[in-house]
Amino acid sequence: VKDEGRGGLRFFEASMNAQLHARRQLEQELSGAIDRDELQLFYQPIVNAKTGEIETFEALIRWRHPVRGLVSPVEFIPLAEQADLIAAIGQWVIDTACAAAATWPKPWRVSVNVSPSQFRQSDVPALAAAALARNALDANRLVIEITESVFIQDAANAVDVLSRLRRQGVHLALDDFGSGYSSLSYLQRFKFDKIKIDQSFVRRLGQSSDTLTIIHAIANLGHNLGLHVTVEGVETAEQLAILKEIGFDQMQGYLFGKPAPTLTVTDFEQARLRA
Ligand code: C2E
Ligand code: CA
Ligand code: CA
Ligand code: CA
């Protein structure tokens, strides 16, 4: 029994080492990904909830790994944060998104995700200003999406950085709203332009009738505070029909368009254009 225990422990150690090794290797590879041109932004449309017209595209990063294929940001953004690569990647994202938006046929906004550690480590207002100037893009074409976790480590600094972005004319969105546990208090810390209701709510729409009540209450709360409200993760016509009852400003989800490397007009948009 004792031997088996030791063997188990040794096996455990070996697999831990293998995992650590794999992570180090991925970190190593990620550190060269920008120079090797392996990072790419996909764009997903965000539409006006009343007219269905596209208003914004959210930039979502992908890593085209030579062996693993397309790696999800859910996998490599946390790695980038731990390996101190997030500042470089974040700067690349802002630059690339602004350069893309400057070439678009219409003045759609571009929405960029900024992770909490990037918010602390780099001067996001300076990066945004440089990217906007370089591409002759109006500041109000840029939206920065952050999650409430940005307030956890240094709330005063977060509010200061947000205020600077606001003074520049950049729009500010509170992402994944309702998924944390203290969302309400963060609405008092800074007046965002919009909140994006976390997609977990829409996913649970069919499961419980309370979900619709909660989504409705969040939308009302946002509107009563003078904020725009976006609902994320709308995948089906059934969900759309239910959500239509609630007066959202914007909607986002596979129903309107999946993230894609180039701007795409979806079936939904084509139907709207024909109507
Ligand atoms: P997020 O900001 O909440 O982005 C929305 C995620 O939901 C995206 O996943 C998008 O592809 C997905 N999505 C959109 N519509 C639907 C839908 O109808 N159904 C379902 N099931 N999913 C939908 P993605 O692209 O894998 O990104 C995941 C997360 O990674 C993002 O969540 C964001 O937190 C982070 N991320 C993405 N790009 C960047 C980036 O450039 N910088 C940073 N710091 N984080 C990023
Ligand atoms: Ca987002
Ligand atoms: Ca989100
Ligand atoms: Ca998220």
mmCIF file of C-alpha atoms and ligand atoms in Angstrom:
data_model
loop_
_atom_site.group_PDB
_atom_site.id
_atom_site.type_symbol
_atom_site.label_atom_id
_atom_site.label_comp_id
_atom_site.label_asym_id
_atom_site.label_seq_id
_atom_site.Cartn_x
_atom_site.Cartn_y
_atom_site.Cartn_z
ATOM 1 C CA VAL A 1 0.000 0.000 0.000
ATOM 2 C CA LYS A 2 2.840 2.287 0.963
ATOM 3 C CA ASP A 3 4.667 1.602 -2.309
ATOM 4 C CA GLU A 4 1.547 2.269 -4.300
ATOM 5 C CA GLY A 5 1.180 5.572 -2.463
ATOM 6 C CA ARG A 6 4.737 6.556 -3.339
ATOM 7 C CA GLY A 7 4.241 5.502 -6.937
ATOM 8 C CA GLY A 8 1.083 7.612 -7.072
ATOM 9 C CA LEU A 9 2.958 10.580 -5.686
ATOM 10 C CA ARG A 10 5.789 10.124 -8.144
ATOM 11 C CA PHE A 11 3.290 9.864 -10.964
ATOM 12 C CA PHE A 12 1.587 13.022 -9.691
ATOM 13 C CA GLU A 13 4.908 14.881 -9.572
ATOM 14 C CA ALA A 14 5.811 13.713 -13.048
ATOM 15 C CA SER A 15 2.522 14.915 -14.495
ATOM 16 C CA MET A 16 2.843 18.239 -12.637
ATOM 17 C CA ASN A 17 6.284 18.671 -14.153
ATOM 18 C CA ALA A 18 4.958 17.844 -17.587
ATOM 19 C CA GLN A 19 2.169 20.415 -17.172
ATOM 20 C CA LEU A 20 4.607 23.047 -15.971
ATOM 21 C CA HIS A 21 6.901 22.285 -18.863
ATOM 22 C CA ALA A 22 4.049 22.535 -21.368
ATOM 23 C CA ARG A 23 3.028 25.887 -19.875
ATOM 24 C CA ARG A 24 6.572 27.251 -19.996
ATOM 25 C CA GLN A 25 6.833 26.193 -23.607
ATOM 26 C CA LEU A 26 3.539 27.859 -24.492
ATOM 27 C CA GLU A 27 4.689 31.038 -22.678
ATOM 28 C CA GLN A 28 7.923 30.935 -24.632
ATOM 29 C CA GLU A 29 6.051 30.566 -27.896
ATOM 30 C CA LEU A 30 3.585 33.308 -26.984
ATOM 31 C CA SER A 31 6.400 35.763 -26.312
ATOM 32 C CA GLY A 32 7.390 35.564 -29.975
ATOM 33 C CA ALA A 33 3.861 35.421 -31.358
ATOM 34 C CA ILE A 34 3.584 39.150 -32.167
ATOM 35 C CA ASP A 35 6.896 39.198 -34.057
ATOM 36 C CA ARG A 36 5.958 36.050 -35.952
ATOM 37 C CA ASP A 37 2.641 37.668 -36.862
ATOM 38 C CA GLU A 38 0.623 34.848 -35.289
ATOM 39 C CA LEU A 39 -1.903 37.041 -33.473
ATOM 40 C CA GLN A 40 -5.074 38.021 -35.237
ATOM 41 C CA LEU A 41 -8.188 39.988 -34.373
ATOM 42 C CA PHE A 42 -11.614 38.654 -35.214
ATOM 43 C CA TYR A 43 -14.533 41.087 -35.304
ATOM 44 C CA GLN A 44 -18.070 40.468 -34.104
ATOM 45 C CA PRO A 45 -20.939 42.845 -34.902
ATOM 46 C CA ILE A 46 -22.963 44.553 -32.172
ATOM 47 C CA VAL A 47 -26.310 45.706 -33.517
ATOM 48 C CA ASN A 48 -28.868 48.336 -32.618
ATOM 49 C CA ALA A 49 -31.606 46.436 -30.766
ATOM 50 C CA LYS A 50 -34.404 48.394 -32.423
ATOM 51 C CA THR A 51 -33.226 48.649 -36.029
ATOM 52 C CA GLY A 52 -30.828 45.698 -36.261
ATOM 53 C CA GLU A 53 -28.252 47.981 -37.822
ATOM 54 C CA ILE A 54 -24.597 47.308 -37.044
ATOM 55 C CA GLU A 55 -23.145 49.995 -34.764
ATOM 56 C CA THR A 56 -19.954 48.478 -33.391
ATOM 57 C CA PHE A 57 -17.570 45.591 -33.951
ATOM 58 C CA GLU A 58 -15.942 43.954 -30.941
ATOM 59 C CA ALA A 59 -12.331 42.934 -31.551
ATOM 60 C CA LEU A 60 -11.606 39.440 -30.197
ATOM 61 C CA ILE A 61 -8.057 38.131 -30.244
ATOM 62 C CA ARG A 62 -6.950 34.758 -31.623
ATOM 63 C CA TRP A 63 -3.554 33.085 -31.704
ATOM 64 C CA ARG A 64 -2.775 31.145 -34.835
ATOM 65 C CA HIS A 65 -0.395 28.622 -33.330
ATOM 66 C CA PRO A 66 1.649 26.799 -35.978
ATOM 67 C CA VAL A 67 0.939 23.404 -34.393
ATOM 68 C CA ARG A 68 -2.110 23.820 -32.161
ATOM 69 C CA GLY A 69 -4.116 25.837 -34.654
ATOM 70 C CA LEU A 70 -6.428 28.603 -33.432
ATOM 71 C CA VAL A 71 -5.899 29.104 -29.683
ATOM 72 C CA SER A 72 -8.724 30.742 -27.692
ATOM 73 C CA PRO A 73 -8.056 33.898 -25.657
ATOM 74 C CA VAL A 74 -9.603 32.074 -22.703
ATOM 75 C CA GLU A 75 -6.479 29.914 -22.813
ATOM 76 C CA PHE A 76 -3.681 32.350 -23.604
ATOM 77 C CA ILE A 77 -4.766 35.704 -22.110
ATOM 78 C CA PRO A 78 -4.358 34.392 -18.528
ATOM 79 C CA LEU A 79 -0.973 33.002 -19.579
ATOM 80 C CA ALA A 80 -0.004 36.383 -21.052
ATOM 81 C CA GLU A 81 -0.979 38.036 -17.765
ATOM 82 C CA GLN A 82 1.187 35.688 -15.694
ATOM 83 C CA ALA A 83 4.140 35.912 -18.076
ATOM 84 C CA ASP A 84 4.156 39.731 -18.265
ATOM 85 C CA LEU A 85 3.269 39.617 -21.936
ATOM 86 C CA ILE A 86 -0.117 41.289 -21.552
ATOM 87 C CA ALA A 87 1.174 44.857 -21.981
ATOM 88 C CA ALA A 88 2.748 44.083 -25.357
ATOM 89 C CA ILE A 89 -0.234 42.066 -26.551
ATOM 90 C CA GLY A 90 -2.673 44.686 -25.291
ATOM 91 C CA GLN A 91 -0.852 47.446 -27.128
ATOM 92 C CA TRP A 92 -0.866 45.337 -30.305
ATOM 93 C CA VAL A 93 -4.648 44.856 -29.904
ATOM 94 C CA ILE A 94 -5.388 48.589 -29.548
ATOM 95 C CA ASP A 95 -3.099 49.490 -32.470
ATOM 96 C CA THR A 96 -4.465 46.783 -34.752
ATOM 97 C CA ALA A 97 -8.123 47.469 -33.916
ATOM 98 C CA CYS A 98 -7.758 51.217 -34.570
ATOM 99 C CA ALA A 99 -5.888 50.596 -37.827
ATOM 100 C CA ALA A 100 -8.668 48.229 -38.957
ATOM 101 C CA ALA A 101 -11.485 50.605 -37.985
ATOM 102 C CA ALA A 102 -9.839 53.369 -40.022
ATOM 103 C CA THR A 103 -10.299 51.240 -43.170
ATOM 104 C CA TRP A 104 -13.951 50.310 -42.603
ATOM 105 C CA PRO A 105 -16.537 51.513 -45.128
ATOM 106 C CA LYS A 106 -18.732 53.009 -42.394
ATOM 107 C CA PRO A 107 -17.873 54.835 -39.149
ATOM 108 C CA TRP A 108 -18.686 51.830 -36.955
ATOM 109 C CA ARG A 109 -17.143 51.861 -33.510
ATOM 110 C CA VAL A 110 -14.504 49.327 -32.571
ATOM 111 C CA SER A 111 -14.681 47.788 -29.113
ATOM 112 C CA VAL A 112 -11.511 46.485 -27.484
ATOM 113 C CA ASN A 113 -11.137 44.288 -24.397
ATOM 114 C CA VAL A 114 -8.600 45.418 -21.823
ATOM 115 C CA SER A 115 -7.703 43.015 -19.047
ATOM 116 C CA PRO A 116 -7.253 44.216 -15.454
ATOM 117 C CA SER A 117 -3.501 43.587 -15.326
ATOM 118 C CA GLN A 118 -3.017 45.476 -18.581
ATOM 119 C CA PHE A 119 -4.976 48.315 -17.030
ATOM 120 C CA ARG A 120 -2.528 48.421 -14.134
ATOM 121 C CA GLN A 121 0.683 47.776 -16.057
ATOM 122 C CA SER A 122 0.379 50.030 -19.066
ATOM 123 C CA ASP A 123 -0.726 53.575 -19.720
ATOM 124 C CA VAL A 124 -3.906 52.675 -21.602
ATOM 125 C CA PRO A 125 -4.976 56.323 -22.197
ATOM 126 C CA ALA A 126 -1.576 57.085 -23.793
ATOM 127 C CA LEU A 127 -1.716 53.931 -25.927
ATOM 128 C CA ALA A 128 -5.245 54.748 -27.046
ATOM 129 C CA ALA A 129 -4.326 58.359 -27.858
ATOM 130 C CA ALA A 130 -1.321 57.247 -29.933
ATOM 131 C CA ALA A 131 -3.296 54.626 -31.857
ATOM 132 C CA LEU A 132 -6.159 57.051 -32.532
ATOM 133 C CA ALA A 133 -3.796 59.777 -33.740
ATOM 134 C CA ARG A 134 -1.753 57.419 -35.909
ATOM 135 C CA ASN A 135 -4.901 56.283 -37.694
ATOM 136 C CA ALA A 136 -6.670 59.656 -37.708
ATOM 137 C CA LEU A 137 -9.560 58.004 -35.878
ATOM 138 C CA ASP A 138 -11.997 60.018 -33.779
ATOM 139 C CA ALA A 139 -11.810 59.070 -30.084
ATOM 140 C CA ASN A 140 -15.530 58.343 -29.963
ATOM 141 C CA ARG A 141 -15.013 55.499 -32.458
ATOM 142 C CA LEU A 142 -13.113 53.567 -29.764
ATOM 143 C CA VAL A 143 -14.813 51.635 -26.979
ATOM 144 C CA ILE A 144 -12.809 50.073 -24.153
ATOM 145 C CA GLU A 145 -14.415 47.085 -22.435
ATOM 146 C CA ILE A 146 -13.312 46.213 -18.933
ATOM 147 C CA THR A 147 -14.687 43.907 -16.276
ATOM 148 C CA GLU A 148 -15.392 44.850 -12.691
ATOM 149 C CA SER A 149 -12.300 42.943 -11.536
ATOM 150 C CA VAL A 150 -10.319 45.993 -12.643
ATOM 151 C CA PHE A 151 -11.445 47.613 -9.369
ATOM 152 C CA ILE A 152 -10.302 44.811 -7.094
ATOM 153 C CA GLN A 153 -6.606 45.612 -6.685
ATOM 154 C CA ASP A 154 -6.464 49.383 -6.933
ATOM 155 C CA ALA A 155 -9.875 50.963 -7.343
ATOM 156 C CA ALA A 156 -8.587 54.544 -7.070
ATOM 157 C CA ASN A 157 -6.103 54.021 -9.888
ATOM 158 C CA ALA A 158 -8.765 52.313 -12.026
ATOM 159 C CA VAL A 159 -11.137 55.260 -11.602
ATOM 160 C CA ASP A 160 -8.301 57.665 -12.436
ATOM 161 C CA VAL A 161 -7.410 55.817 -15.658
ATOM 162 C CA LEU A 162 -11.070 55.547 -16.665
ATOM 163 C CA SER A 163 -11.526 59.287 -16.077
ATOM 164 C CA ARG A 164 -8.562 60.058 -18.325
ATOM 165 C CA LEU A 165 -10.001 57.887 -21.088
ATOM 166 C CA ARG A 166 -13.354 59.594 -20.625
ATOM 167 C CA ARG A 167 -11.762 63.058 -20.980
ATOM 168 C CA GLN A 168 -10.174 61.909 -24.241
ATOM 169 C CA GLY A 169 -13.614 60.999 -25.567
ATOM 170 C CA VAL A 170 -13.164 57.219 -25.550
ATOM 171 C CA HIS A 171 -16.312 55.208 -24.710
ATOM 172 C CA LEU A 172 -16.264 52.888 -21.728
ATOM 173 C CA ALA A 173 -18.192 49.658 -21.290
ATOM 174 C CA LEU A 174 -18.521 47.473 -18.201
ATOM 175 C CA ASP A 175 -18.323 43.919 -19.591
ATOM 176 C CA ASP A 176 -19.793 40.671 -18.207
ATOM 177 C CA PHE A 177 -22.147 42.666 -16.006
ATOM 178 C CA GLY A 178 -23.920 40.594 -13.360
ATOM 179 C CA SER A 179 -21.465 37.711 -13.472
ATOM 180 C CA GLY A 180 -19.469 38.947 -10.503
ATOM 181 C CA TYR A 181 -20.820 39.415 -7.011
ATOM 182 C CA SER A 182 -20.435 43.112 -6.409
ATOM 183 C CA SER A 183 -21.429 44.628 -9.723
ATOM 184 C CA LEU A 184 -23.852 47.078 -8.200
ATOM 185 C CA SER A 185 -21.318 48.891 -6.049
ATOM 186 C CA TYR A 186 -19.001 49.321 -9.041
ATOM 187 C CA LEU A 187 -21.682 51.257 -10.868
ATOM 188 C CA GLN A 188 -21.232 53.923 -8.209
ATOM 189 C CA ARG A 189 -17.478 54.098 -8.607
ATOM 190 C CA PHE A 190 -17.492 55.180 -12.212
ATOM 191 C CA LYS A 191 -20.144 56.228 -14.665
ATOM 192 C CA PHE A 192 -19.689 53.945 -17.673
ATOM 193 C CA ASP A 193 -21.278 54.621 -21.048
ATOM 194 C CA LYS A 194 -22.721 51.151 -21.218
ATOM 195 C CA ILE A 195 -23.039 47.840 -19.459
ATOM 196 C CA LYS A 196 -22.953 44.516 -21.253
ATOM 197 C CA ILE A 197 -25.163 41.949 -19.555
ATOM 198 C CA ASP A 198 -23.194 38.729 -19.174
ATOM 199 C CA GLN A 199 -24.115 36.041 -21.656
ATOM 200 C CA SER A 200 -24.720 33.463 -18.915
ATOM 201 C CA PHE A 201 -28.111 35.110 -18.321
ATOM 202 C CA VAL A 202 -29.259 34.611 -21.897
ATOM 203 C CA ARG A 203 -27.980 31.039 -21.829
ATOM 204 C CA ARG A 204 -30.235 30.333 -18.816
ATOM 205 C CA LEU A 205 -33.315 31.990 -20.361
ATOM 206 C CA GLY A 206 -34.988 28.697 -21.221
ATOM 207 C CA GLN A 207 -34.238 27.123 -17.840
ATOM 208 C CA SER A 208 -36.063 29.400 -15.455
ATOM 209 C CA SER A 209 -38.644 32.139 -15.771
ATOM 210 C CA ASP A 210 -36.802 34.087 -13.067
ATOM 211 C CA THR A 211 -33.968 34.657 -15.513
ATOM 212 C CA LEU A 212 -36.071 36.967 -17.676
ATOM 213 C CA THR A 213 -37.120 38.922 -14.580
ATOM 214 C CA ILE A 214 -33.469 39.351 -13.592
ATOM 215 C CA ILE A 215 -32.382 40.436 -17.084
ATOM 216 C CA HIS A 216 -35.259 42.904 -17.156
ATOM 217 C CA ALA A 217 -34.291 44.308 -13.753
ATOM 218 C CA ILE A 218 -30.657 44.746 -14.802
ATOM 219 C CA ALA A 219 -31.710 46.539 -17.998
ATOM 220 C CA ASN A 220 -34.005 48.859 -16.031
ATOM 221 C CA LEU A 221 -31.262 49.550 -13.518
ATOM 222 C CA GLY A 222 -28.847 50.481 -16.291
ATOM 223 C CA HIS A 223 -31.360 52.696 -18.020
ATOM 224 C CA ASN A 224 -32.370 54.431 -14.798
ATOM 225 C CA LEU A 225 -28.698 55.250 -14.261
ATOM 226 C CA GLY A 226 -28.559 56.733 -17.752
ATOM 227 C CA LEU A 227 -26.417 53.941 -19.229
ATOM 228 C CA HIS A 228 -26.789 52.128 -22.512
ATOM 229 C CA VAL A 229 -27.469 48.433 -22.111
ATOM 230 C CA THR A 230 -26.179 45.663 -24.377
ATOM 231 C CA VAL A 231 -27.199 42.031 -24.102
ATOM 232 C CA GLU A 232 -24.621 39.428 -25.142
ATOM 233 C CA GLY A 233 -24.808 35.846 -26.343
ATOM 234 C CA VAL A 234 -28.054 35.980 -28.325
ATOM 235 C CA GLU A 235 -27.961 32.796 -30.404
ATOM 236 C CA THR A 236 -31.526 31.950 -31.399
ATOM 237 C CA ALA A 237 -34.643 33.587 -32.801
ATOM 238 C CA GLU A 238 -36.510 32.281 -29.725
ATOM 239 C CA GLN A 239 -34.171 34.156 -27.407
ATOM 240 C CA LEU A 240 -34.514 37.264 -29.562
ATOM 241 C CA ALA A 241 -38.314 37.068 -29.398
ATOM 242 C CA ILE A 242 -38.233 36.911 -25.595
ATOM 243 C CA LEU A 243 -35.599 39.642 -25.257
ATOM 244 C CA LYS A 244 -37.471 41.972 -27.622
ATOM 245 C CA GLU A 245 -39.897 42.715 -24.771
ATOM 246 C CA ILE A 246 -37.034 44.349 -22.920
ATOM 247 C CA GLY A 247 -35.857 47.657 -24.304
ATOM 248 C CA PHE A 248 -32.171 47.031 -24.914
ATOM 249 C CA ASP A 249 -29.980 49.448 -26.810
ATOM 250 C CA GLN A 250 -27.716 46.879 -28.420
ATOM 251 C CA MET A 251 -27.537 43.140 -28.967
ATOM 252 C CA GLN A 252 -24.641 40.831 -29.721
ATOM 253 C CA GLY A 253 -24.451 37.133 -30.443
ATOM 254 C CA TYR A 254 -24.109 34.416 -33.034
ATOM 255 C CA LEU A 255 -27.619 35.222 -34.319
ATOM 256 C CA PHE A 256 -26.338 38.561 -35.611
ATOM 257 C CA GLY A 257 -22.876 37.409 -36.560
ATOM 258 C CA LYS A 258 -20.029 35.279 -35.276
ATOM 259 C CA PRO A 259 -16.561 36.703 -34.738
ATOM 260 C CA ALA A 260 -14.785 36.586 -38.102
ATOM 261 C CA PRO A 261 -11.380 37.681 -39.434
ATOM 262 C CA THR A 262 -13.040 40.025 -41.903
ATOM 263 C CA LEU A 263 -16.261 41.956 -41.580
ATOM 264 C CA THR A 264 -19.161 39.808 -42.690
ATOM 265 C CA VAL A 265 -22.756 40.611 -43.479
ATOM 266 C CA THR A 266 -24.836 37.893 -41.891
ATOM 267 C CA ASP A 267 -28.080 36.328 -43.035
ATOM 268 C CA PHE A 268 -29.724 38.375 -40.315
ATOM 269 C CA GLU A 269 -28.360 41.614 -41.689
ATOM 270 C CA GLN A 270 -29.260 40.626 -45.251
ATOM 271 C CA ALA A 271 -32.844 39.893 -44.179
ATOM 272 C CA ARG A 272 -32.947 43.261 -42.465
ATOM 273 C CA LEU A 273 -31.612 45.039 -45.536
ATOM 274 C CA ARG A 274 -34.248 43.346 -47.721
ATOM 275 C CA ALA A 275 -37.051 44.271 -45.300
HETATM 276 P P1 C2E B 1 -15.885 38.616 -23.791
HETATM 277 O O1 C2E B 1 -15.230 39.943 -23.871
HETATM 278 O O2 C2E B 1 -17.037 38.466 -22.864
HETATM 279 O O3 C2E B 1 -16.261 38.261 -25.292
HETATM 280 C C1 C2E B 1 -17.429 37.564 -25.677
HETATM 281 C C2 C2E B 1 -17.114 36.110 -25.957
HETATM 282 O O4 C2E B 1 -18.330 35.428 -26.268
HETATM 283 C C3 C2E B 1 -16.220 35.893 -27.172
HETATM 284 O O5 C2E B 1 -15.464 34.719 -26.945
HETATM 285 C C4 C2E B 1 -17.238 35.654 -28.282
HETATM 286 O O6 C2E B 1 -16.694 34.928 -29.359
HETATM 287 C C5 C2E B 1 -18.270 34.856 -27.543
HETATM 288 N N1 C2E B 1 -19.613 34.972 -28.118
HETATM 289 C C6 C2E B 1 -20.149 35.997 -28.803
HETATM 290 N N2 C2E B 1 -21.428 35.745 -29.154
HETATM 291 C C7 C2E B 1 -21.716 34.523 -28.667
HETATM 292 C C8 C2E B 1 -22.897 33.689 -28.690
HETATM 293 O O7 C2E B 1 -23.950 34.041 -29.241
HETATM 294 N N3 C2E B 1 -22.808 32.481 -28.075
HETATM 295 C C9 C2E B 1 -21.670 32.066 -27.457
HETATM 296 N N4 C2E B 1 -21.683 30.870 -26.860
HETATM 297 N N5 C2E B 1 -20.548 32.825 -27.397
HETATM 298 C C10 C2E B 1 -20.571 34.032 -27.995
HETATM 299 P P2 C2E B 1 -13.904 34.669 -27.257
HETATM 300 O O8 C2E B 1 -13.633 35.387 -28.540
HETATM 301 O O9 C2E B 1 -13.455 33.268 -27.117
HETATM 302 O O10 C2E B 1 -13.278 35.550 -26.098
HETATM 303 C C11 C2E B 1 -13.354 35.107 -24.780
HETATM 304 C C12 C2E B 1 -12.871 36.149 -23.816
HETATM 305 O O11 C2E B 1 -11.471 36.406 -24.004
HETATM 306 C C13 C2E B 1 -13.541 37.500 -24.004
HETATM 307 O O12 C2E B 1 -14.808 37.490 -23.382
HETATM 308 C C14 C2E B 1 -12.543 38.408 -23.325
HETATM 309 O O13 C2E B 1 -12.706 38.393 -21.938
HETATM 310 C C15 C2E B 1 -11.219 37.744 -23.684
HETATM 311 N N6 C2E B 1 -10.616 38.443 -24.832
HETATM 312 C C16 C2E B 1 -10.882 38.318 -26.145
HETATM 313 N N7 C2E B 1 -10.108 39.145 -26.888
HETATM 314 C C17 C2E B 1 -9.341 39.829 -26.010
HETATM 315 C C18 C2E B 1 -8.331 40.844 -26.151
HETATM 316 O O14 C2E B 1 -8.006 41.336 -27.245
HETATM 317 N N8 C2E B 1 -7.757 41.298 -24.994
HETATM 318 C C19 C2E B 1 -8.118 40.809 -23.757
HETATM 319 N N9 C2E B 1 -7.494 41.304 -22.678
HETATM 320 N N10 C2E B 1 -9.057 39.874 -23.598
HETATM 321 C C20 C2E B 1 -9.666 39.385 -24.708
HETATM 322 CA CA CA B 2 -15.959 41.935 -24.241
HETATM 323 CA CA CA B 3 -18.694 39.782 -22.182
HETATM 324 CA CA CA B 4 -15.661 37.471 -20.387
#
